[in-house]
Amino acid sequence: DIQMTQSPSSLSASVGDRVTITCRASQSISTYLNWYQQKPGKAPKLLIYAASSLQSGVPSRFSGSGSGTDFTLTISSLQPEDFATYFCQQSYTTPRTFGQGTKVEIK
Amino acid sequence: EVQLVQSGAEVKKPGESLTISCKGSGYSFTAYWISWVRQMPGKGLEWMGRIDPSDSYTNYSPSFQGHVTISADESISTAYLQWSSLKASDTAMYYCARRDTSSGSAFDYWGQGTLVTVSS
């Protein structure tokens, strides 16, 4: 299985901050990397697919980059509704695997 | 509007069987694979397996192979996740999700989740 490792596991930030979350794959996955946002009690929501493509309806303050094994999700200016847990996921091969999540909390 | 609507919460005893469902609407059900994803309390997301509703081809994560069965009925646009003998460790939220091949095979739509509680 491909292991996905996110860092940090949690972070505290203020509204307006620039936030960066990283995800590393245990082997190359090209750009088959997706990012999801999950709020408490809700299903995950797709933010970024294919490493850098913004899902329809997602605010442009979210962006993704990377290829191979190293990827980044950036929130350019954190908004109150962005406090949530973020997961990366590889869609290169089965079994699909997710990172352990990064919880973004209010400072 | 694309929707995946899952069946309601379940409370079961160890050893009991269970089937939960995921009904798709607003799109061609047979054109998109459906996956099931487990989330144990306070934990991350785990991919369990998937089904191609057009021919019911399935593949499973090795972690779940043999413990659950995924099936689908295209005539009613519904996918299923089944256990023949539940364990307490199956207590979790279960999500179905649609794979979109035009979005790098990401999961673009998710069901609302079905909470399964297994307790004696």
XYZ file of N, CA and C in Angstrom:
681
model
N 0.822 -1.188 0.000
C 0.000 0.000 0.000
C 0.876 1.266 0.000
N 0.373 2.319 -0.631
C 1.070 3.603 -0.597
C 0.689 4.327 0.692
N 1.699 4.707 1.447
C 1.463 5.428 2.696
C 1.475 6.929 2.415
N 0.496 7.622 2.984
C 0.388 9.073 2.839
C 0.623 9.702 4.214
N 1.579 10.608 4.291
C 1.930 11.225 5.563
C 1.737 12.729 5.474
N 0.870 13.251 6.314
C 0.607 14.684 6.345
C 1.363 15.338 7.500
N 1.704 16.586 7.303
C 2.259 17.383 8.392
C 1.849 18.839 8.229
N 1.590 19.520 9.358
C 1.564 18.942 10.701
C 0.257 18.173 10.931
N 0.133 17.515 12.080
C -1.120 16.843 12.435
C -2.173 17.860 12.862
N -1.720 18.963 13.415
C -2.624 20.048 13.775
C -1.870 21.363 13.757
N -2.622 22.426 13.621
C -2.007 23.751 13.656
C -3.033 24.755 14.153
N -2.528 25.795 14.770
C -3.366 26.904 15.213
C -3.033 28.122 14.377
N -4.052 28.782 13.873
C -3.831 29.940 13.015
C -4.946 30.953 13.219
N -4.679 32.166 12.786
C -5.652 33.250 12.920
C -6.297 33.549 11.585
N -7.468 34.138 11.639
C -8.137 34.581 10.415
C -7.206 35.524 9.661
N -7.065 35.270 8.376
C -6.187 36.068 7.539
C -4.809 35.468 7.333
N -4.435 34.477 8.135
C -3.133 33.836 7.998
C -3.050 33.020 6.718
N -1.830 32.862 6.251
C -1.542 31.925 5.161
C -1.184 30.595 5.804
N -1.834 29.542 5.362
C -1.652 28.212 5.957
C -1.176 27.244 4.885
N -0.186 26.433 5.244
C 0.342 25.424 4.330
C 0.353 24.067 5.007
N -0.187 23.084 4.337
C -0.212 21.698 4.805
C 0.517 20.858 3.769
N 1.361 19.949 4.244
C 2.102 19.118 3.306
C 1.664 17.654 3.403
N 1.854 16.962 2.317
C 1.494 15.552 2.205
C 2.597 14.862 1.420
N 3.087 13.771 1.968
C 4.156 13.023 1.307
C 3.701 11.593 1.060
N 3.911 11.104 -0.148
C 3.583 9.732 -0.509
C 4.820 8.851 -0.380
N 4.603 7.579 -0.046
C 5.725 6.661 0.149
C 6.355 6.213 -1.165
N 5.690 6.501 -2.291
C 6.263 6.274 -3.619
C 5.639 7.288 -4.562
N 6.204 7.398 -5.738
C 5.704 8.385 -6.669
C 4.257 8.088 -7.087
N 3.424 9.131 -7.057
C 2.031 8.999 -7.478
C 1.693 10.006 -8.580
N 2.738 10.497 -9.271
C 2.533 11.502 -10.315
C 1.753 12.675 -9.719
N 0.622 13.011 -10.305
C -0.218 14.073 -9.731
C -1.571 13.529 -9.281
N -1.627 12.233 -8.964
C -2.866 11.609 -8.521
C -3.079 11.853 -7.032
N -3.231 13.119 -6.682
C -3.338 13.526 -5.297
C -4.512 14.485 -5.134
N -5.347 14.196 -4.172
C -6.556 14.983 -3.936
C -6.589 15.480 -2.499
N -7.251 16.609 -2.293
C -7.395 17.195 -0.953
C -8.873 17.351 -0.616
N -9.198 17.011 0.626
C -10.570 17.107 1.118
C -10.587 17.917 2.408
N -11.727 18.559 2.628
C -11.985 19.281 3.877
C -13.134 18.573 4.588
N -12.981 18.358 5.890
C -14.069 17.756 6.653
C -14.345 18.581 7.901
N -15.594 18.960 8.062
C -16.035 19.652 9.266
C -16.728 18.653 10.187
N -16.747 18.929 11.496
C -17.321 17.963 12.441
C -18.743 17.555 12.071
N -18.973 16.246 12.068
C -20.301 15.719 11.791
C -20.712 15.755 10.338
N -19.776 16.122 9.461
C -20.103 16.226 8.039
C -19.225 15.298 7.208
N -19.697 15.012 5.998
C -18.907 14.223 5.064
C -17.750 15.067 4.525
N -16.672 14.417 4.121
C -15.598 15.164 3.457
C -16.098 15.855 2.184
N -15.396 16.932 1.842
C -15.719 17.712 0.647
C -14.453 17.853 -0.188
N -14.560 17.558 -1.481
C -13.406 17.669 -2.373
C -13.048 19.136 -2.602
N -11.766 19.462 -2.373
C -11.275 20.827 -2.619
C -10.423 20.907 -3.880
N -9.434 20.015 -3.949
C -8.416 20.023 -4.998
C -8.293 18.613 -5.540
N -8.264 18.461 -6.852
C -8.011 17.164 -7.452
C -6.823 17.259 -8.402
N -6.247 16.109 -8.682
C -5.074 16.055 -9.567
C -4.002 17.051 -9.137
N -3.783 17.130 -7.855
C -2.725 17.912 -7.201
C -2.940 19.421 -7.187
N -3.497 19.963 -8.288
C -3.538 21.421 -8.376
C -4.811 21.995 -8.988
N -5.773 21.146 -9.322
C -7.007 21.634 -9.955
C -8.069 21.916 -8.906
N -8.629 23.105 -8.967
C -9.632 23.527 -7.990
C -10.991 22.954 -8.356
N -11.611 22.254 -7.433
C -12.952 21.716 -7.671
C -13.930 22.873 -7.834
N -14.907 22.676 -8.713
C -15.919 23.688 -8.966
C -16.579 24.143 -7.666
N -16.704 25.445 -7.499
C -17.378 25.995 -6.329
C -16.483 26.236 -5.124
N -15.242 25.786 -5.198
C -14.305 25.966 -4.080
C -13.619 27.331 -4.214
N -13.547 28.096 -3.121
C -12.932 29.429 -3.198
C -11.485 29.399 -3.679
N -11.101 30.439 -4.384
C -9.770 30.483 -4.990
C -8.652 30.678 -3.971
N -8.983 30.912 -2.706
C -7.920 31.013 -1.691
C -7.272 29.642 -1.420
N -7.933 28.585 -1.870
C -7.368 27.240 -1.769
C -6.551 26.943 -3.034
N -5.362 26.402 -2.845
C -4.559 25.987 -3.984
C -3.723 24.776 -3.609
N -3.347 24.011 -4.616
C -2.535 22.831 -4.405
C -1.373 22.797 -5.375
N -0.312 22.141 -4.957
C 0.855 22.005 -5.828
C 1.579 20.715 -5.501
N 2.506 20.361 -6.390
C 3.347 19.201 -6.173
C 3.167 18.121 -7.214
N 4.105 17.194 -7.215
C 4.036 16.020 -8.069
C 5.047 15.010 -7.554
N 4.873 13.762 -7.960
C 5.787 12.729 -7.489
C 5.427 12.264 -6.097
N 6.165 12.720 -5.099
C 5.913 12.299 -3.726
C 5.560 13.429 -2.770
N 5.789 14.667 -3.162
C 5.595 15.782 -2.242
C 4.559 16.777 -2.748
N 3.590 17.071 -1.876
C 2.452 17.901 -2.259
C 2.144 18.910 -1.159
N 1.490 19.986 -1.566
C 1.155 21.053 -0.632
C -0.246 21.568 -0.889
N -0.993 21.796 0.188
C -2.254 22.520 0.143
C -2.022 23.864 0.833
N -2.390 24.934 0.160
C -2.222 26.271 0.724
C -3.567 26.983 0.791
N -3.811 27.606 1.931
C -4.953 28.513 2.080
C -4.353 29.902 2.195
N -4.623 30.754 1.233
C -3.886 32.020 1.146
C -4.268 32.999 2.262
N -5.516 32.992 2.656
C -5.983 33.884 3.708
C -7.102 33.174 4.453
N -6.784 32.615 5.593
C -7.704 31.747 6.322
C -8.968 32.498 6.729
N -10.101 31.884 6.435
C -11.396 32.447 6.791
C -12.037 31.627 7.913
N -12.993 32.209 8.643
C -13.595 31.486 9.775
C -14.174 30.122 9.374
N -14.712 30.041 8.166
C -15.327 28.775 7.732
C -14.295 27.712 7.327
N -13.010 28.074 7.338
C -11.958 27.126 6.937
C -11.431 26.292 8.099
N -11.878 26.585 9.319
C -11.420 25.790 10.450
C -12.087 24.418 10.349
N -11.247 23.401 10.142
C -11.726 22.063 9.778
C -10.516 21.130 9.777
N -10.768 19.880 9.399
C -9.685 18.910 9.211
C -9.513 18.660 7.720
N -8.262 18.601 7.290
C -7.939 18.427 5.878
C -7.207 17.097 5.677
N -7.622 16.386 4.646
C -7.038 15.081 4.318
C -6.511 15.094 2.889
N -5.335 14.494 2.684
C -4.897 14.212 1.330
C -5.244 12.752 1.021
N -5.297 12.417 -0.249
C -5.660 11.064 -0.684
C -5.027 10.794 -2.033
N -4.436 9.616 -2.188
C -3.875 9.259 -3.494
C -4.885 8.441 -4.282
N -5.001 8.766 -5.569
C -5.874 8.006 -6.473
C -5.040 7.388 -7.591
N -3.782 7.091 -7.279
C -2.859 6.485 -8.252
C -3.124 4.983 -8.408
N -3.424 4.343 -7.286
C -3.618 2.900 -7.314
C -4.508 2.478 -6.147
N -4.977 1.254 -6.216
C -5.719 0.701 -5.087
C -4.782 -0.146 -4.233
N -5.005 -0.227 -2.923
C -6.072 0.470 -2.213
C -5.827 1.972 -2.139
N -6.893 2.739 -2.353
C -6.785 4.177 -2.141
C -6.388 4.418 -0.688
N -5.555 5.394 -0.458
C -5.127 5.686 0.901
C -5.172 7.181 1.165
N -5.438 7.504 2.427
C -5.562 8.881 2.888
C -4.427 9.212 3.860
N -4.086 10.481 3.930
C -3.258 10.949 5.019
C -4.051 10.905 6.313
N -3.355 11.086 7.423
C -3.997 10.965 8.730
C -4.811 12.199 9.107
N -4.680 13.258 8.339
C -5.453 14.469 8.579
C -4.659 15.556 9.262
N -5.021 16.800 8.965
C -4.464 17.975 9.627
C -5.620 18.821 10.134
N -5.671 18.997 11.439
C -6.742 19.781 12.041
C -6.296 21.241 12.141
N -7.057 22.120 11.522
C -6.756 23.558 11.554
C -7.677 24.199 12.592
N -7.062 24.731 13.637
C -7.821 25.301 14.757
C -7.595 26.794 14.858
N -8.498 27.427 15.575
C -8.419 28.884 15.763
C -7.394 29.209 16.841
N -6.477 30.150 16.523
C -5.495 30.590 17.518
C -6.155 31.590 18.451
N -29.365 17.717 -9.791
C -28.370 17.791 -8.710
C -27.931 16.383 -8.317
N -26.616 16.178 -8.322
C -26.075 14.876 -7.917
C -26.245 14.705 -6.411
N -26.756 13.555 -6.030
C -26.886 13.247 -4.605
C -26.585 11.776 -4.364
N -25.962 11.504 -3.243
C -25.825 10.159 -2.711
C -26.495 10.182 -1.343
N -27.562 9.415 -1.196
C -28.315 9.417 0.058
C -28.190 8.047 0.708
N -27.654 8.046 1.920
C -27.406 6.801 2.625
C -28.533 6.456 3.592
N -28.624 5.200 3.944
C -29.612 4.739 4.907
C -29.254 5.230 6.308
N -30.195 5.093 7.219
C -30.065 5.683 8.538
C -29.175 4.900 9.498
N -28.950 5.530 10.647
C -28.083 4.947 11.663
C -28.597 3.594 12.140
N -27.651 2.739 12.516
C -27.966 1.380 12.947
C -27.298 1.078 14.281
N -28.007 0.368 15.135
C -27.438 -0.157 16.377
C -27.613 -1.664 16.351
N -26.508 -2.374 16.439
C -26.527 -3.830 16.306
C -25.708 -4.475 17.415
N -25.914 -5.775 17.583
C -25.128 -6.564 18.531
C -24.032 -7.311 17.794
N -22.930 -7.617 18.496
C -21.877 -8.425 17.864
C -22.436 -9.726 17.334
N -21.974 -10.105 16.149
C -22.430 -11.334 15.518
C -23.616 -11.155 14.597
N -24.307 -10.043 14.694
C -25.454 -9.797 13.816
C -24.988 -9.401 12.421
N -25.895 -9.523 11.473
C -25.618 -9.094 10.102
C -26.225 -7.719 9.862
N -25.722 -7.054 8.830
C -26.185 -5.700 8.535
C -25.899 -5.370 7.082
N -26.821 -4.666 6.460
C -26.610 -4.086 5.134
C -27.015 -2.626 5.181
N -26.122 -1.743 4.746
C -26.457 -0.331 4.623
C -26.433 0.040 3.142
N -27.119 1.126 2.801
C -27.290 1.447 1.393
C -26.912 2.877 1.057
N -26.742 3.105 -0.244
C -26.331 4.401 -0.781
C -27.030 4.576 -2.117
N -28.006 5.465 -2.190
C -28.789 5.650 -3.407
C -28.327 6.879 -4.160
N -27.953 6.692 -5.405
C -27.514 7.794 -6.247
C -28.659 8.371 -7.047
N -28.601 9.691 -7.256
C -29.590 10.346 -8.100
C -28.951 11.558 -8.757
N -29.577 12.006 -9.841
C -29.085 13.191 -10.534
C -27.959 12.931 -11.512
N -27.632 11.681 -11.742
C -26.581 11.327 -12.697
C -26.785 9.887 -13.141
N -26.015 9.466 -14.143
C -26.095 8.084 -14.609
C -25.345 7.183 -13.639
N -26.096 6.426 -12.861
C -25.510 5.643 -11.762
C -24.443 4.667 -12.256
N -24.640 4.101 -13.429
C -23.708 3.078 -13.910
C -22.426 3.669 -14.495
N -22.351 4.979 -14.606
C -21.189 5.610 -15.224
C -20.073 5.924 -14.233
N -20.322 5.758 -12.946
C -19.346 6.141 -11.922
C -19.213 5.031 -10.881
N -17.962 4.678 -10.597
C -17.706 3.734 -9.515
C -18.140 4.353 -8.179
N -18.583 3.503 -7.270
C -18.896 3.902 -5.900
C -17.906 3.222 -4.958
N -17.313 4.015 -4.072
C -16.441 3.484 -3.023
C -17.114 3.621 -1.667
N -16.665 2.803 -0.732
C -17.076 2.926 0.675
C -15.851 3.290 1.501
N -16.055 4.208 2.440
C -14.976 4.738 3.264
C -15.396 4.668 4.731
N -14.535 4.139 5.570
C -14.811 4.051 7.002
C -14.110 5.164 7.761
N -14.791 5.670 8.774
C -14.185 6.629 9.694
C -14.556 6.214 11.114
N -13.604 5.651 11.816
C -13.827 5.258 13.202
C -13.871 6.515 14.071
N -14.498 6.431 15.237
C -14.680 7.628 16.072
C -13.379 8.385 16.319
N -13.367 9.640 15.946
C -12.210 10.499 16.167
C -10.996 10.192 15.312
N -11.170 9.369 14.289
C -10.034 8.924 13.478
C -10.135 9.418 12.035
N -9.198 8.927 11.211
C -9.122 9.347 9.819
C -9.987 8.504 8.904
N -9.748 8.663 7.615
C -10.547 8.020 6.575
C -9.823 6.783 6.047
N -10.580 5.702 5.887
C -10.019 4.440 5.387
C -10.870 3.953 4.216
N -10.228 3.742 3.078
C -10.923 3.210 1.905
C -11.140 1.717 2.064
N -12.387 1.292 1.896
C -12.721 -0.116 2.103
C -12.749 -0.902 0.800
N -13.265 -0.295 -0.240
C -13.391 -0.987 -1.507
C -14.335 -0.224 -2.414
N -14.541 -0.748 -3.619
C -15.344 -0.047 -4.606
C -16.072 -1.021 -5.496
N -17.074 -0.498 -6.193
C -17.843 -1.300 -7.142
C -18.112 -0.483 -8.389
N -18.043 -1.162 -9.532
C -18.473 -0.579 -10.797
C -19.930 -0.992 -10.972
N -20.878 -0.083 -10.821
C -22.296 -0.473 -10.892
C -22.727 -1.017 -12.246
N -21.943 -0.770 -13.294
C -22.360 -1.239 -14.617
C -22.245 -2.751 -14.759
N -21.306 -3.355 -14.028
C -21.126 -4.816 -14.120
C -20.898 -5.480 -12.772
N -20.980 -4.689 -11.709
C -20.795 -5.159 -10.321
C -19.396 -5.684 -10.046
N -18.418 -5.286 -10.867
C -17.029 -5.640 -10.551
C -16.628 -4.906 -9.277
N -15.970 -5.627 -8.389
C -15.548 -5.038 -7.125
C -14.058 -5.243 -6.896
N -13.456 -4.353 -6.140
C -12.190 -4.675 -5.512
C -12.118 -4.024 -4.139
N -11.402 -4.698 -3.261
C -11.408 -4.388 -1.836
C -9.998 -4.064 -1.355
N -9.957 -3.242 -0.323
C -8.711 -3.093 0.407
C -8.394 -4.415 1.104
N -7.121 -4.817 1.128
C -6.779 -6.049 1.866
C -7.231 -5.996 3.329
N -7.311 -4.784 3.880
C -7.711 -4.645 5.286
C -9.168 -5.030 5.518
N -9.976 -5.009 4.463
C -11.414 -5.273 4.602
C -11.873 -6.497 3.810
N -11.006 -7.006 2.955
C -11.353 -8.189 2.146
C -11.789 -9.339 3.039
N -12.933 -9.916 2.718
C -13.423 -11.058 3.481
C -14.287 -10.696 4.673
N -14.273 -9.420 5.052
C -15.085 -9.027 6.212
C -16.338 -8.267 5.798
N -16.308 -7.643 4.627
C -17.486 -6.941 4.111
C -17.712 -7.338 2.658
N -18.920 -7.079 2.206
C -19.288 -7.329 0.813
C -19.924 -6.076 0.252
N -19.442 -5.663 -0.912
C -20.002 -4.504 -1.610
C -20.785 -5.018 -2.815
N -21.976 -4.480 -2.987
C -22.810 -4.875 -4.117
C -23.584 -3.667 -4.620
N -24.298 -3.851 -5.710
C -25.087 -2.751 -6.263
C -26.265 -3.301 -7.035
N -27.318 -2.514 -7.100
C -28.491 -2.837 -7.909
C -28.723 -1.644 -8.823
N -28.297 -1.779 -10.082
C -28.382 -0.640 -10.991
C -29.826 -0.251 -11.277
N -30.749 -1.199 -11.142
C -32.150 -0.897 -11.463
C -32.747 0.135 -10.508
N -32.166 0.233 -9.305
C -32.648 1.228 -8.335
C -31.521 2.169 -7.912
N -30.427 2.177 -8.691
C -29.327 3.121 -8.488
C -28.813 3.116 -7.049
N -28.604 1.933 -6.521
C -28.242 1.801 -5.112
C -27.059 0.858 -4.938
N -26.111 1.303 -4.127
C -24.977 0.467 -3.734
C -25.160 0.054 -2.279
N -24.552 -1.071 -1.941
C -24.724 -1.631 -0.604
C -23.376 -2.014 0.013
N -23.343 -1.968 1.331
C -22.212 -2.466 2.106
C -22.788 -3.423 3.138
N -22.267 -4.645 3.162
C -22.871 -5.705 3.960
C -21.847 -6.376 4.866
N -22.310 -6.680 6.084
C -21.536 -7.485 7.029
C -22.345 -8.725 7.375
N -21.710 -9.870 7.452
C -22.424 -11.082 7.869
C -22.310 -11.317 9.370
N -21.265 -10.770 9.983
C -21.081 -10.957 11.410
C -20.324 -9.759 11.973
N -21.047 -8.846 12.559
C -20.450 -7.612 13.036
C -19.594 -7.827 14.285
N -18.593 -6.960 14.426
C -17.763 -6.934 15.619
C -17.877 -5.538 16.240
N -17.520 -5.450 17.513
C -17.556 -4.139 18.164
C -16.649 -3.148 17.445
N -15.573 -3.654 16.865
C -14.618 -2.791 16.173
C -15.159 -2.253 14.843
N -16.340 -2.706 14.424
C -16.979 -2.158 13.223
C -17.743 -0.869 13.520
N -17.785 -0.481 14.786
C -18.431 0.772 15.153
C -17.715 1.937 14.482
N -18.439 2.662 13.657
C -17.821 3.713 12.851
C -18.897 4.427 12.037
N -18.477 5.537 11.424
C -19.284 6.186 10.399
C -18.813 5.632 9.058
N -19.761 5.310 8.202
C -19.442 4.783 6.877
C -19.999 5.732 5.818
N -19.127 6.079 4.883
C -19.510 6.965 3.790
C -19.417 6.231 2.455
N -20.352 6.520 1.561
C -20.163 6.147 0.169
C -19.708 7.389 -0.583
N -18.973 7.182 -1.659
C -18.438 8.302 -2.426
C -18.338 7.908 -3.884
N -18.571 8.873 -4.759
C -18.520 8.640 -6.194
C -17.155 9.019 -6.741
N -16.595 8.139 -7.552
C -15.323 8.437 -8.207
C -15.582 9.128 -9.537
N -14.892 10.259 -9.733
C -15.043 11.008 -10.974
C -13.759 10.889 -11.788
N -13.805 10.155 -12.895
C -12.593 9.951 -13.677
C -12.113 11.240 -14.339
N -13.004 12.214 -14.515
C -12.579 13.481 -15.119
C -11.926 14.396 -14.097
N -11.918 14.001 -12.845
C -11.289 14.774 -11.774
C -10.175 13.955 -11.136
N -9.373 13.309 -11.967
C -8.248 12.544 -11.447
C -8.660 11.396 -10.551
N -9.847 10.865 -10.777
C -10.374 9.757 -9.960
C -10.576 10.151 -8.506
N -10.777 11.425 -8.262
C -11.111 11.881 -6.904
C -12.554 11.531 -6.579
N -12.885 11.626 -5.307
C -14.256 11.388 -4.851
C -14.976 12.735 -4.821
N -15.802 12.980 -5.852
C -16.371 14.313 -5.993
C -17.686 14.503 -5.254
N -18.409 13.434 -5.012
C -19.638 13.508 -4.222
C -19.626 12.418 -3.178
N -20.130 12.774 -1.994
C -20.153 11.862 -0.865
C -21.581 11.761 -0.316
N -21.902 10.582 0.209
C -23.125 10.466 0.980
C -22.978 11.166 2.325
N -24.082 11.270 3.040
C -24.075 11.994 4.319
C -23.507 11.145 5.457
N -23.288 9.864 5.190
C -22.734 8.977 6.201
C -23.811 8.164 6.907
N -23.448 6.949 7.287
C -24.301 6.075 8.098
C -23.509 5.661 9.324
N -24.017 5.996 10.489
C -23.347 5.628 11.744
C -23.778 4.222 12.145
N -22.801 3.344 12.285
C -23.057 1.976 12.732
C -22.450 1.811 14.119
N -23.288 1.417 15.062
C -22.845 1.166 16.434
C -23.061 -0.306 16.747
N -21.995 -0.983 17.148
C -22.067 -2.401 17.479
C -21.707 -2.560 18.950
N -22.692 -2.976 19.722
C -22.492 -3.074 21.166
C -23.404 -4.133 21.758
N -22.870 -4.877 22.706
C -23.668 -5.899 23.377
C -24.543 -5.273 24.472
